[in-house]
Every structure is written in C-alpha cells, then in structure tokens.
Amino acid sequence: KIQNFSKGILDVSPLMIPVVPFGIIFGVIGMDLGIGSYMTFGMSIVVFGGASQIVLLQLFSGGASSLVILSSVGAVNSRHLLYGAVLSEHLSSLKIFWKIILSYVMVNQAFAVSNEYFRNNKKNKDKHYHLLASGGTCWITWQISTLVGIFLGSIIPSELGLSFAIPITFLALLINDFKKIRNIIVMIVSGLIATLGYNLIPFKAYIIVAALSALLVALFLTNMKNKKK
C-alpha cells in the first residue's frame, strides 16, 4: 500500500507545476469578481475541477442563468464519465466507499498517471492507492494554490480588472492546437458564434451554442479527412 501510494505522489508531482499558477489565477479572479474568499475556496472544495471552475466564474460574471451555468460546468466535466469508464476495468471490484473517494479526487493529471500505472500493474490488488495518492496530491496542490490566489486577490486593487486573466488562461491552453488548420477553423467558428450570439442568444446560452457548433464543424472536418484517406 505504501509503495503504491508513494509511487502515485512521485508520478503526478511533475504535472503539478502548471497547476499552481492555474489555481492562483482562479483564487485571484474569484476575489476580483467579488465572490468572496469563502465562496471561492468552497468552490475549489466542492467542484474541484480547474477548467470548470473558471468557466463557472466567467458565466457568473457575465450574468448567465443558473441553468446555463450548471449545464456548461456539467459539459466541461463530462469527460470524467469517460475516465470512469476506462478505470472501471481496474477498480470495479472496490467497495462503494473507495469508488466515491477515488471519483472525487480523479482529475486529468491523476487519471493520466494512474491509468498508465494500472495497465502495467493489473495484478496488484492495492493499485488503487496510486490513484488515491495522485488525486490527493492534485487536491492539496489545488487548494493551497487557491488560498494563495485568494490572499493575493484580497490585496490587489480591484481597479486592475484581473478578470481578463480568464480568456488569457484558456488561450494558453489552446496554444498547441494552433499547429493544425482544422483546429484553427473550429476555434474561429466557435469564437464567432459566441461573439455574435452574446446579445442575440437568450439566457446567455451562447457558450453552449458555440461549443455545439464547434463540435459539428470538427465532426465535419474529421469526416472529410477520413474520406480522403
């Protein structure tokens, strides 16, 4: 158990480097938008999903309805359904208590390293401690980063308007996707629809409409590429 746990911490630790500034940005933006320290930190504990938390803040600050906010956050976090389906092969025999705990701490980085570990150690009956450790490391890192951001956000003047960090953060996540023309087309379509629909689409649902439109365009471009092959 200890060996699996230690291995989980070691495997996921390098992936925590970009998590720290991401968490700090979330804490700072939460304070800048006037949500308050308790609500900002509470969101990191309850939701515990970096990208979805920032999406929530962005929609909340834009005046989106509760229905749009919940559906958008749910859509962003829907990838965890796929994570669960993949890991069920290795964890289906665990008790419900373990499944609940591991589901809570399972984020992108934890899934990436633990899934690889599970595939290489299928006969290890205590391998789930690896996911507990990797996910727990992500959880602790995120909470500490959020607290640092909350502290910085409380001393940085609101006149600076740090909410601009939200689109910049997401733009940084897309840098690698600029290498392919298909990805750029999908981004442009999504951006145009979101921009044009900001005042036209009711209930502030422009994010959902833009995302669905981008998915359809991506499907069309992918099918065209497959036909050429």
PDB file of C-alpha atoms in Angstrom:
ATOM      1  CA  LYS A   1       0.000   0.000   0.000  1.00  0.00           C
ATOM      2  CA  ILE A   2       2.729   2.454   0.995  1.00  0.00           C
ATOM      3  CA  GLN A   3       4.700   1.649  -2.145  1.00  0.00           C
ATOM      4  CA  ASN A   4       1.678   2.283  -4.384  1.00  0.00           C
ATOM      5  CA  PHE A   5       0.865   5.470  -2.501  1.00  0.00           C
ATOM      6  CA  SER A   6       4.413   6.816  -2.755  1.00  0.00           C
ATOM      7  CA  LYS A   7       4.584   5.947  -6.439  1.00  0.00           C
ATOM      8  CA  GLY A   8       1.377   7.894  -7.060  1.00  0.00           C
ATOM      9  CA  ILE A   9       2.832  11.018  -5.467  1.00  0.00           C
ATOM     10  CA  LEU A  10       6.084  10.734  -7.407  1.00  0.00           C
ATOM     11  CA  ASP A  11       4.363  10.111 -10.741  1.00  0.00           C
ATOM     12  CA  VAL A  12       1.978  13.058 -10.541  1.00  0.00           C
ATOM     13  CA  SER A  13       4.311  15.615  -8.917  1.00  0.00           C
ATOM     14  CA  PRO A  14       5.880  16.905 -12.175  1.00  0.00           C
ATOM     15  CA  LEU A  15       2.388  17.596 -13.514  1.00  0.00           C
ATOM     16  CA  MET A  16       1.669  19.914 -10.592  1.00  0.00           C
ATOM     17  CA  ILE A  17       3.940  22.650 -11.941  1.00  0.00           C
ATOM     18  CA  PRO A  18       1.295  24.196 -14.252  1.00  0.00           C
ATOM     19  CA  VAL A  19      -1.478  23.547 -11.714  1.00  0.00           C
ATOM     20  CA  VAL A  20      -0.075  26.041  -9.204  1.00  0.00           C
ATOM     21  CA  PRO A  21      -0.398  29.214 -11.348  1.00  0.00           C
ATOM     22  CA  PHE A  22      -3.770  27.991 -12.622  1.00  0.00           C
ATOM     23  CA  GLY A  23      -5.076  27.699  -9.060  1.00  0.00           C
ATOM     24  CA  ILE A  24      -3.634  31.072  -8.096  1.00  0.00           C
ATOM     25  CA  ILE A  25      -5.350  32.703 -11.069  1.00  0.00           C
ATOM     26  CA  PHE A  26      -8.662  31.146 -10.038  1.00  0.00           C
ATOM     27  CA  GLY A  27      -8.350  32.482  -6.484  1.00  0.00           C
ATOM     28  CA  VAL A  28      -7.391  35.962  -7.682  1.00  0.00           C
ATOM     29  CA  ILE A  29     -10.243  36.122 -10.199  1.00  0.00           C
ATOM     30  CA  GLY A  30     -12.750  34.910  -7.610  1.00  0.00           C
ATOM     31  CA  MET A  31     -11.808  37.786  -5.344  1.00  0.00           C
ATOM     32  CA  ASP A  32     -11.700  40.268  -8.222  1.00  0.00           C
ATOM     33  CA  LEU A  33     -15.272  39.381  -9.188  1.00  0.00           C
ATOM     34  CA  GLY A  34     -16.432  39.959  -5.621  1.00  0.00           C
ATOM     35  CA  ILE A  35     -17.444  36.368  -4.889  1.00  0.00           C
ATOM     36  CA  GLY A  36     -15.579  36.413  -1.588  1.00  0.00           C
ATOM     37  CA  SER A  37     -12.956  34.185  -0.007  1.00  0.00           C
ATOM     38  CA  TYR A  38     -15.343  31.604   1.482  1.00  0.00           C
ATOM     39  CA  MET A  39     -17.274  31.083  -1.738  1.00  0.00           C
ATOM     40  CA  THR A  40     -14.128  30.961  -3.859  1.00  0.00           C
ATOM     41  CA  PHE A  41     -12.407  28.438  -1.625  1.00  0.00           C
ATOM     42  CA  GLY A  42     -15.618  26.468  -1.162  1.00  0.00           C
ATOM     43  CA  MET A  43     -15.913  26.113  -4.926  1.00  0.00           C
ATOM     44  CA  SER A  44     -12.451  24.550  -5.062  1.00  0.00           C
ATOM     45  CA  ILE A  45     -13.502  22.014  -2.446  1.00  0.00           C
ATOM     46  CA  VAL A  46     -16.959  21.161  -3.817  1.00  0.00           C
ATOM     47  CA  VAL A  47     -16.372  21.352  -7.577  1.00  0.00           C
ATOM     48  CA  PHE A  48     -12.626  20.619  -7.652  1.00  0.00           C
ATOM     49  CA  GLY A  49     -12.268  20.946 -11.420  1.00  0.00           C
ATOM     50  CA  GLY A  50      -9.952  23.737 -12.579  1.00  0.00           C
ATOM     51  CA  ALA A  51     -11.347  24.481 -16.039  1.00  0.00           C
ATOM     52  CA  SER A  52     -14.976  24.068 -14.988  1.00  0.00           C
ATOM     53  CA  GLN A  53     -14.468  26.423 -12.028  1.00  0.00           C
ATOM     54  CA  ILE A  54     -13.128  29.159 -14.287  1.00  0.00           C
ATOM     55  CA  VAL A  55     -15.985  28.577 -16.747  1.00  0.00           C
ATOM     56  CA  LEU A  56     -18.373  28.978 -13.821  1.00  0.00           C
ATOM     57  CA  LEU A  57     -16.757  32.275 -12.832  1.00  0.00           C
ATOM     58  CA  GLN A  58     -16.814  33.553 -16.401  1.00  0.00           C
ATOM     59  CA  LEU A  59     -20.506  32.760 -16.903  1.00  0.00           C
ATOM     60  CA  PHE A  60     -21.415  34.055 -13.441  1.00  0.00           C
ATOM     61  CA  SER A  61     -19.656  37.364 -14.087  1.00  0.00           C
ATOM     62  CA  GLY A  62     -21.394  37.583 -17.489  1.00  0.00           C
ATOM     63  CA  GLY A  63     -24.838  37.286 -15.920  1.00  0.00           C
ATOM     64  CA  ALA A  64     -25.664  33.819 -17.233  1.00  0.00           C
ATOM     65  CA  SER A  65     -28.653  31.972 -15.775  1.00  0.00           C
ATOM     66  CA  SER A  66     -28.233  29.133 -13.284  1.00  0.00           C
ATOM     67  CA  LEU A  67     -29.395  26.628 -15.898  1.00  0.00           C
ATOM     68  CA  VAL A  68     -26.722  27.716 -18.368  1.00  0.00           C
ATOM     69  CA  ILE A  69     -24.024  27.749 -15.692  1.00  0.00           C
ATOM     70  CA  LEU A  70     -24.869  24.263 -14.412  1.00  0.00           C
ATOM     71  CA  SER A  71     -25.179  22.767 -17.893  1.00  0.00           C
ATOM     72  CA  SER A  72     -21.915  24.357 -19.045  1.00  0.00           C
ATOM     73  CA  VAL A  73     -19.981  23.173 -15.991  1.00  0.00           C
ATOM     74  CA  GLY A  74     -21.529  19.743 -16.411  1.00  0.00           C
ATOM     75  CA  ALA A  75     -20.477  19.654 -20.065  1.00  0.00           C
ATOM     76  CA  VAL A  76     -16.897  20.583 -19.190  1.00  0.00           C
ATOM     77  CA  ASN A  77     -16.762  17.904 -16.501  1.00  0.00           C
ATOM     78  CA  SER A  78     -18.464  15.260 -18.654  1.00  0.00           C
ATOM     79  CA  ARG A  79     -15.020  13.945 -19.627  1.00  0.00           C
ATOM     80  CA  HIS A  80     -14.935  12.306 -16.205  1.00  0.00           C
ATOM     81  CA  LEU A  81     -17.593   9.885 -17.437  1.00  0.00           C
ATOM     82  CA  LEU A  82     -15.042   8.631 -19.946  1.00  0.00           C
ATOM     83  CA  TYR A  83     -12.361   8.485 -17.256  1.00  0.00           C
ATOM     84  CA  GLY A  84     -14.660   6.406 -15.080  1.00  0.00           C
ATOM     85  CA  ALA A  85     -15.477   4.040 -17.928  1.00  0.00           C
ATOM     86  CA  VAL A  86     -11.773   3.451 -18.581  1.00  0.00           C
ATOM     87  CA  LEU A  87     -10.831   2.962 -14.928  1.00  0.00           C
ATOM     88  CA  SER A  88     -13.801   0.696 -14.197  1.00  0.00           C
ATOM     89  CA  GLU A  89     -11.802  -2.114 -15.760  1.00  0.00           C
ATOM     90  CA  HIS A  90      -9.324  -1.854 -12.893  1.00  0.00           C
ATOM     91  CA  LEU A  91     -11.490  -0.636  -9.997  1.00  0.00           C
ATOM     92  CA  SER A  92     -14.845  -2.382 -10.431  1.00  0.00           C
ATOM     93  CA  SER A  93     -14.151  -4.771  -7.550  1.00  0.00           C
ATOM     94  CA  LEU A  94     -13.694  -1.989  -4.981  1.00  0.00           C
ATOM     95  CA  LYS A  95     -16.303  -1.150  -2.359  1.00  0.00           C
ATOM     96  CA  ILE A  96     -18.588   1.825  -2.957  1.00  0.00           C
ATOM     97  CA  PHE A  97     -16.732   3.880  -0.323  1.00  0.00           C
ATOM     98  CA  TRP A  98     -13.498   3.631  -2.292  1.00  0.00           C
ATOM     99  CA  LYS A  99     -15.255   4.406  -5.575  1.00  0.00           C
ATOM    100  CA  ILE A 100     -16.739   7.614  -4.147  1.00  0.00           C
ATOM    101  CA  ILE A 101     -13.401   8.804  -2.741  1.00  0.00           C
ATOM    102  CA  LEU A 102     -11.466   7.994  -5.905  1.00  0.00           C
ATOM    103  CA  SER A 103     -14.136   9.597  -8.105  1.00  0.00           C
ATOM    104  CA  TYR A 104     -13.820  12.820  -6.127  1.00  0.00           C
ATOM    105  CA  VAL A 105     -10.017  13.106  -6.472  1.00  0.00           C
ATOM    106  CA  MET A 106      -9.842  11.887 -10.079  1.00  0.00           C
ATOM    107  CA  VAL A 107      -8.771  14.799 -12.281  1.00  0.00           C
ATOM    108  CA  ASN A 108      -6.893  14.971 -15.578  1.00  0.00           C
ATOM    109  CA  GLN A 109      -3.397  14.589 -14.169  1.00  0.00           C
ATOM    110  CA  ALA A 110      -4.334  11.819 -11.736  1.00  0.00           C
ATOM    111  CA  PHE A 111      -6.117   9.874 -14.456  1.00  0.00           C
ATOM    112  CA  ALA A 112      -3.176  10.171 -16.837  1.00  0.00           C
ATOM    113  CA  VAL A 113      -0.562   8.732 -14.468  1.00  0.00           C
ATOM    114  CA  SER A 114      -2.757   6.231 -12.607  1.00  0.00           C
ATOM    115  CA  ASN A 115      -4.306   4.735 -15.726  1.00  0.00           C
ATOM    116  CA  GLU A 116      -0.823   4.027 -17.037  1.00  0.00           C
ATOM    117  CA  TYR A 117       0.155   2.521 -13.687  1.00  0.00           C
ATOM    118  CA  PHE A 118      -2.962   0.330 -13.595  1.00  0.00           C
ATOM    119  CA  ARG A 119      -2.278  -1.049 -17.057  1.00  0.00           C
ATOM    120  CA  ASN A 120       1.253  -2.025 -16.045  1.00  0.00           C
ATOM    121  CA  ASN A 121       0.236  -3.480 -12.660  1.00  0.00           C
ATOM    122  CA  LYS A 122      -3.050  -5.285 -13.306  1.00  0.00           C
ATOM    123  CA  LYS A 123      -2.414  -7.995 -10.705  1.00  0.00           C
ATOM    124  CA  ASN A 124      -1.609  -5.515  -7.933  1.00  0.00           C
ATOM    125  CA  LYS A 125      -4.616  -5.675  -5.589  1.00  0.00           C
ATOM    126  CA  ASP A 126      -3.663  -2.410  -3.850  1.00  0.00           C
ATOM    127  CA  LYS A 127      -3.059  -0.411  -7.008  1.00  0.00           C
ATOM    128  CA  HIS A 128      -5.972   1.929  -6.215  1.00  0.00           C
ATOM    129  CA  TYR A 129      -3.738   3.587  -3.609  1.00  0.00           C
ATOM    130  CA  HIS A 130      -1.806   5.004  -6.535  1.00  0.00           C
ATOM    131  CA  LEU A 131      -4.896   6.928  -7.699  1.00  0.00           C
ATOM    132  CA  LEU A 132      -5.648   7.984  -4.137  1.00  0.00           C
ATOM    133  CA  ALA A 133      -2.152   9.454  -3.855  1.00  0.00           C
ATOM    134  CA  SER A 134      -2.022  11.074  -7.293  1.00  0.00           C
ATOM    135  CA  GLY A 135      -5.512  12.544  -6.940  1.00  0.00           C
ATOM    136  CA  GLY A 136      -4.863  13.584  -3.356  1.00  0.00           C
ATOM    137  CA  THR A 137      -1.692  15.375  -4.411  1.00  0.00           C
ATOM    138  CA  CYS A 138      -3.685  17.253  -7.057  1.00  0.00           C
ATOM    139  CA  TRP A 139      -6.335  18.147  -4.478  1.00  0.00           C
ATOM    140  CA  ILE A 140      -3.847  19.516  -1.931  1.00  0.00           C
ATOM    141  CA  THR A 141      -1.935  21.453  -4.594  1.00  0.00           C
ATOM    142  CA  TRP A 142      -5.131  22.999  -5.946  1.00  0.00           C
ATOM    143  CA  GLN A 143      -6.448  24.019  -2.527  1.00  0.00           C
ATOM    144  CA  ILE A 144      -3.162  25.629  -1.498  1.00  0.00           C
ATOM    145  CA  SER A 145      -2.900  27.430  -4.846  1.00  0.00           C
ATOM    146  CA  THR A 146      -6.468  28.700  -4.480  1.00  0.00           C
ATOM    147  CA  LEU A 147      -5.704  30.028  -0.995  1.00  0.00           C
ATOM    148  CA  VAL A 148      -2.622  31.841  -2.305  1.00  0.00           C
ATOM    149  CA  GLY A 149      -4.742  33.358  -5.070  1.00  0.00           C
ATOM    150  CA  ILE A 150      -7.410  34.420  -2.569  1.00  0.00           C
ATOM    151  CA  PHE A 151      -4.765  36.131  -0.450  1.00  0.00           C
ATOM    152  CA  LEU A 152      -3.270  37.922  -3.448  1.00  0.00           C
ATOM    153  CA  GLY A 153      -6.719  38.831  -4.730  1.00  0.00           C
ATOM    154  CA  SER A 154      -7.588  40.446  -1.409  1.00  0.00           C
ATOM    155  CA  ILE A 155      -4.601  42.807  -1.545  1.00  0.00           C
ATOM    156  CA  ILE A 156      -4.581  43.572  -5.287  1.00  0.00           C
ATOM    157  CA  PRO A 157      -6.730  46.622  -6.135  1.00  0.00           C
ATOM    158  CA  SER A 158      -9.944  45.730  -7.987  1.00  0.00           C
ATOM    159  CA  GLU A 159      -9.219  48.609 -10.398  1.00  0.00           C
ATOM    160  CA  LEU A 160      -6.680  46.376 -12.130  1.00  0.00           C
ATOM    161  CA  GLY A 161      -9.539  44.320 -13.575  1.00  0.00           C
ATOM    162  CA  LEU A 162      -7.847  40.940 -13.339  1.00  0.00           C
ATOM    163  CA  SER A 163     -10.840  39.161 -14.862  1.00  0.00           C
ATOM    164  CA  PHE A 164      -9.015  39.472 -18.203  1.00  0.00           C
ATOM    165  CA  ALA A 165      -6.897  36.559 -16.979  1.00  0.00           C
ATOM    166  CA  ILE A 166      -9.789  34.169 -17.685  1.00  0.00           C
ATOM    167  CA  PRO A 167      -9.645  34.293 -21.512  1.00  0.00           C
ATOM    168  CA  ILE A 168      -5.843  34.526 -21.413  1.00  0.00           C
ATOM    169  CA  THR A 169      -5.686  31.348 -19.326  1.00  0.00           C
ATOM    170  CA  PHE A 170      -7.856  29.439 -21.788  1.00  0.00           C
ATOM    171  CA  LEU A 171      -5.899  30.872 -24.706  1.00  0.00           C
ATOM    172  CA  ALA A 172      -2.715  29.461 -23.169  1.00  0.00           C
ATOM    173  CA  LEU A 173      -4.340  26.021 -23.085  1.00  0.00           C
ATOM    174  CA  LEU A 174      -5.024  26.259 -26.833  1.00  0.00           C
ATOM    175  CA  ILE A 175      -1.514  27.192 -27.970  1.00  0.00           C
ATOM    176  CA  ASN A 176      -0.576  23.649 -29.021  1.00  0.00           C
ATOM    177  CA  ASP A 177      -3.754  23.360 -31.106  1.00  0.00           C
ATOM    178  CA  PHE A 178      -2.720  26.212 -33.408  1.00  0.00           C
ATOM    179  CA  LYS A 179      -0.440  23.788 -35.266  1.00  0.00           C
ATOM    180  CA  LYS A 180      -3.304  22.341 -37.335  1.00  0.00           C
ATOM    181  CA  ILE A 181      -5.517  24.314 -39.720  1.00  0.00           C
ATOM    182  CA  ARG A 182      -8.553  22.209 -38.782  1.00  0.00           C
ATOM    183  CA  ASN A 183      -8.209  23.208 -35.147  1.00  0.00           C
ATOM    184  CA  ILE A 184      -7.931  26.877 -36.091  1.00  0.00           C
ATOM    185  CA  ILE A 185     -11.115  26.661 -38.199  1.00  0.00           C
ATOM    186  CA  VAL A 186     -13.008  25.113 -35.269  1.00  0.00           C
ATOM    187  CA  MET A 187     -11.725  27.846 -32.920  1.00  0.00           C
ATOM    188  CA  ILE A 188     -12.746  30.627 -35.319  1.00  0.00           C
ATOM    189  CA  VAL A 189     -16.246  29.194 -35.774  1.00  0.00           C
ATOM    190  CA  SER A 190     -16.715  28.798 -32.028  1.00  0.00           C
ATOM    191  CA  GLY A 191     -15.382  32.288 -31.309  1.00  0.00           C
ATOM    192  CA  LEU A 192     -17.525  33.973 -33.963  1.00  0.00           C
ATOM    193  CA  ILE A 193     -20.727  32.266 -32.829  1.00  0.00           C
ATOM    194  CA  ALA A 194     -20.020  33.074 -29.175  1.00  0.00           C
ATOM    195  CA  THR A 195     -19.287  36.720 -30.023  1.00  0.00           C
ATOM    196  CA  LEU A 196     -22.281  37.199 -32.323  1.00  0.00           C
ATOM    197  CA  GLY A 197     -24.584  35.272 -30.024  1.00  0.00           C
ATOM    198  CA  TYR A 198     -23.614  37.132 -26.853  1.00  0.00           C
ATOM    199  CA  ASN A 199     -26.511  39.570 -27.233  1.00  0.00           C
ATOM    200  CA  LEU A 200     -28.683  37.517 -29.590  1.00  0.00           C
ATOM    201  CA  ILE A 201     -28.976  34.113 -27.924  1.00  0.00           C
ATOM    202  CA  PRO A 202     -31.346  34.136 -24.915  1.00  0.00           C
ATOM    203  CA  PHE A 203     -30.482  33.003 -21.388  1.00  0.00           C
ATOM    204  CA  LYS A 204     -26.772  33.694 -22.047  1.00  0.00           C
ATOM    205  CA  ALA A 205     -26.549  30.273 -23.690  1.00  0.00           C
ATOM    206  CA  TYR A 206     -24.043  31.493 -26.291  1.00  0.00           C
ATOM    207  CA  ILE A 207     -21.290  29.333 -24.758  1.00  0.00           C
ATOM    208  CA  ILE A 208     -23.303  26.131 -25.196  1.00  0.00           C
ATOM    209  CA  VAL A 209     -24.415  27.019 -28.751  1.00  0.00           C
ATOM    210  CA  ALA A 210     -20.855  27.933 -29.733  1.00  0.00           C
ATOM    211  CA  ALA A 211     -19.464  24.704 -28.284  1.00  0.00           C
ATOM    212  CA  LEU A 212     -22.048  22.530 -30.032  1.00  0.00           C
ATOM    213  CA  SER A 213     -21.462  24.342 -33.310  1.00  0.00           C
ATOM    214  CA  ALA A 214     -17.715  23.824 -32.966  1.00  0.00           C
ATOM    215  CA  LEU A 215     -18.261  20.110 -32.346  1.00  0.00           C
ATOM    216  CA  LEU A 216     -20.359  19.802 -35.513  1.00  0.00           C
ATOM    217  CA  VAL A 217     -17.682  21.590 -37.547  1.00  0.00           C
ATOM    218  CA  ALA A 218     -14.993  19.356 -36.045  1.00  0.00           C
ATOM    219  CA  LEU A 219     -17.046  16.275 -36.926  1.00  0.00           C
ATOM    220  CA  PHE A 220     -17.499  17.502 -40.493  1.00  0.00           C
ATOM    221  CA  LEU A 221     -13.789  18.237 -40.961  1.00  0.00           C
ATOM    222  CA  THR A 222     -12.788  14.897 -39.436  1.00  0.00           C
ATOM    223  CA  ASN A 223     -15.138  13.007 -41.762  1.00  0.00           C
ATOM    224  CA  MET A 224     -13.731  14.856 -44.755  1.00  0.00           C
ATOM    225  CA  LYS A 225     -10.200  13.908 -43.738  1.00  0.00           C
ATOM    226  CA  ASN A 226     -11.156  10.260 -43.282  1.00  0.00           C
ATOM    227  CA  LYS A 227     -12.815  10.115 -46.701  1.00  0.00           C
ATOM    228  CA  LYS A 228      -9.661  11.471 -48.349  1.00  0.00           C
ATOM    229  CA  LYS A 229      -7.628   8.741 -46.675  1.00  0.00           C
TER     230      LYS A 229
END
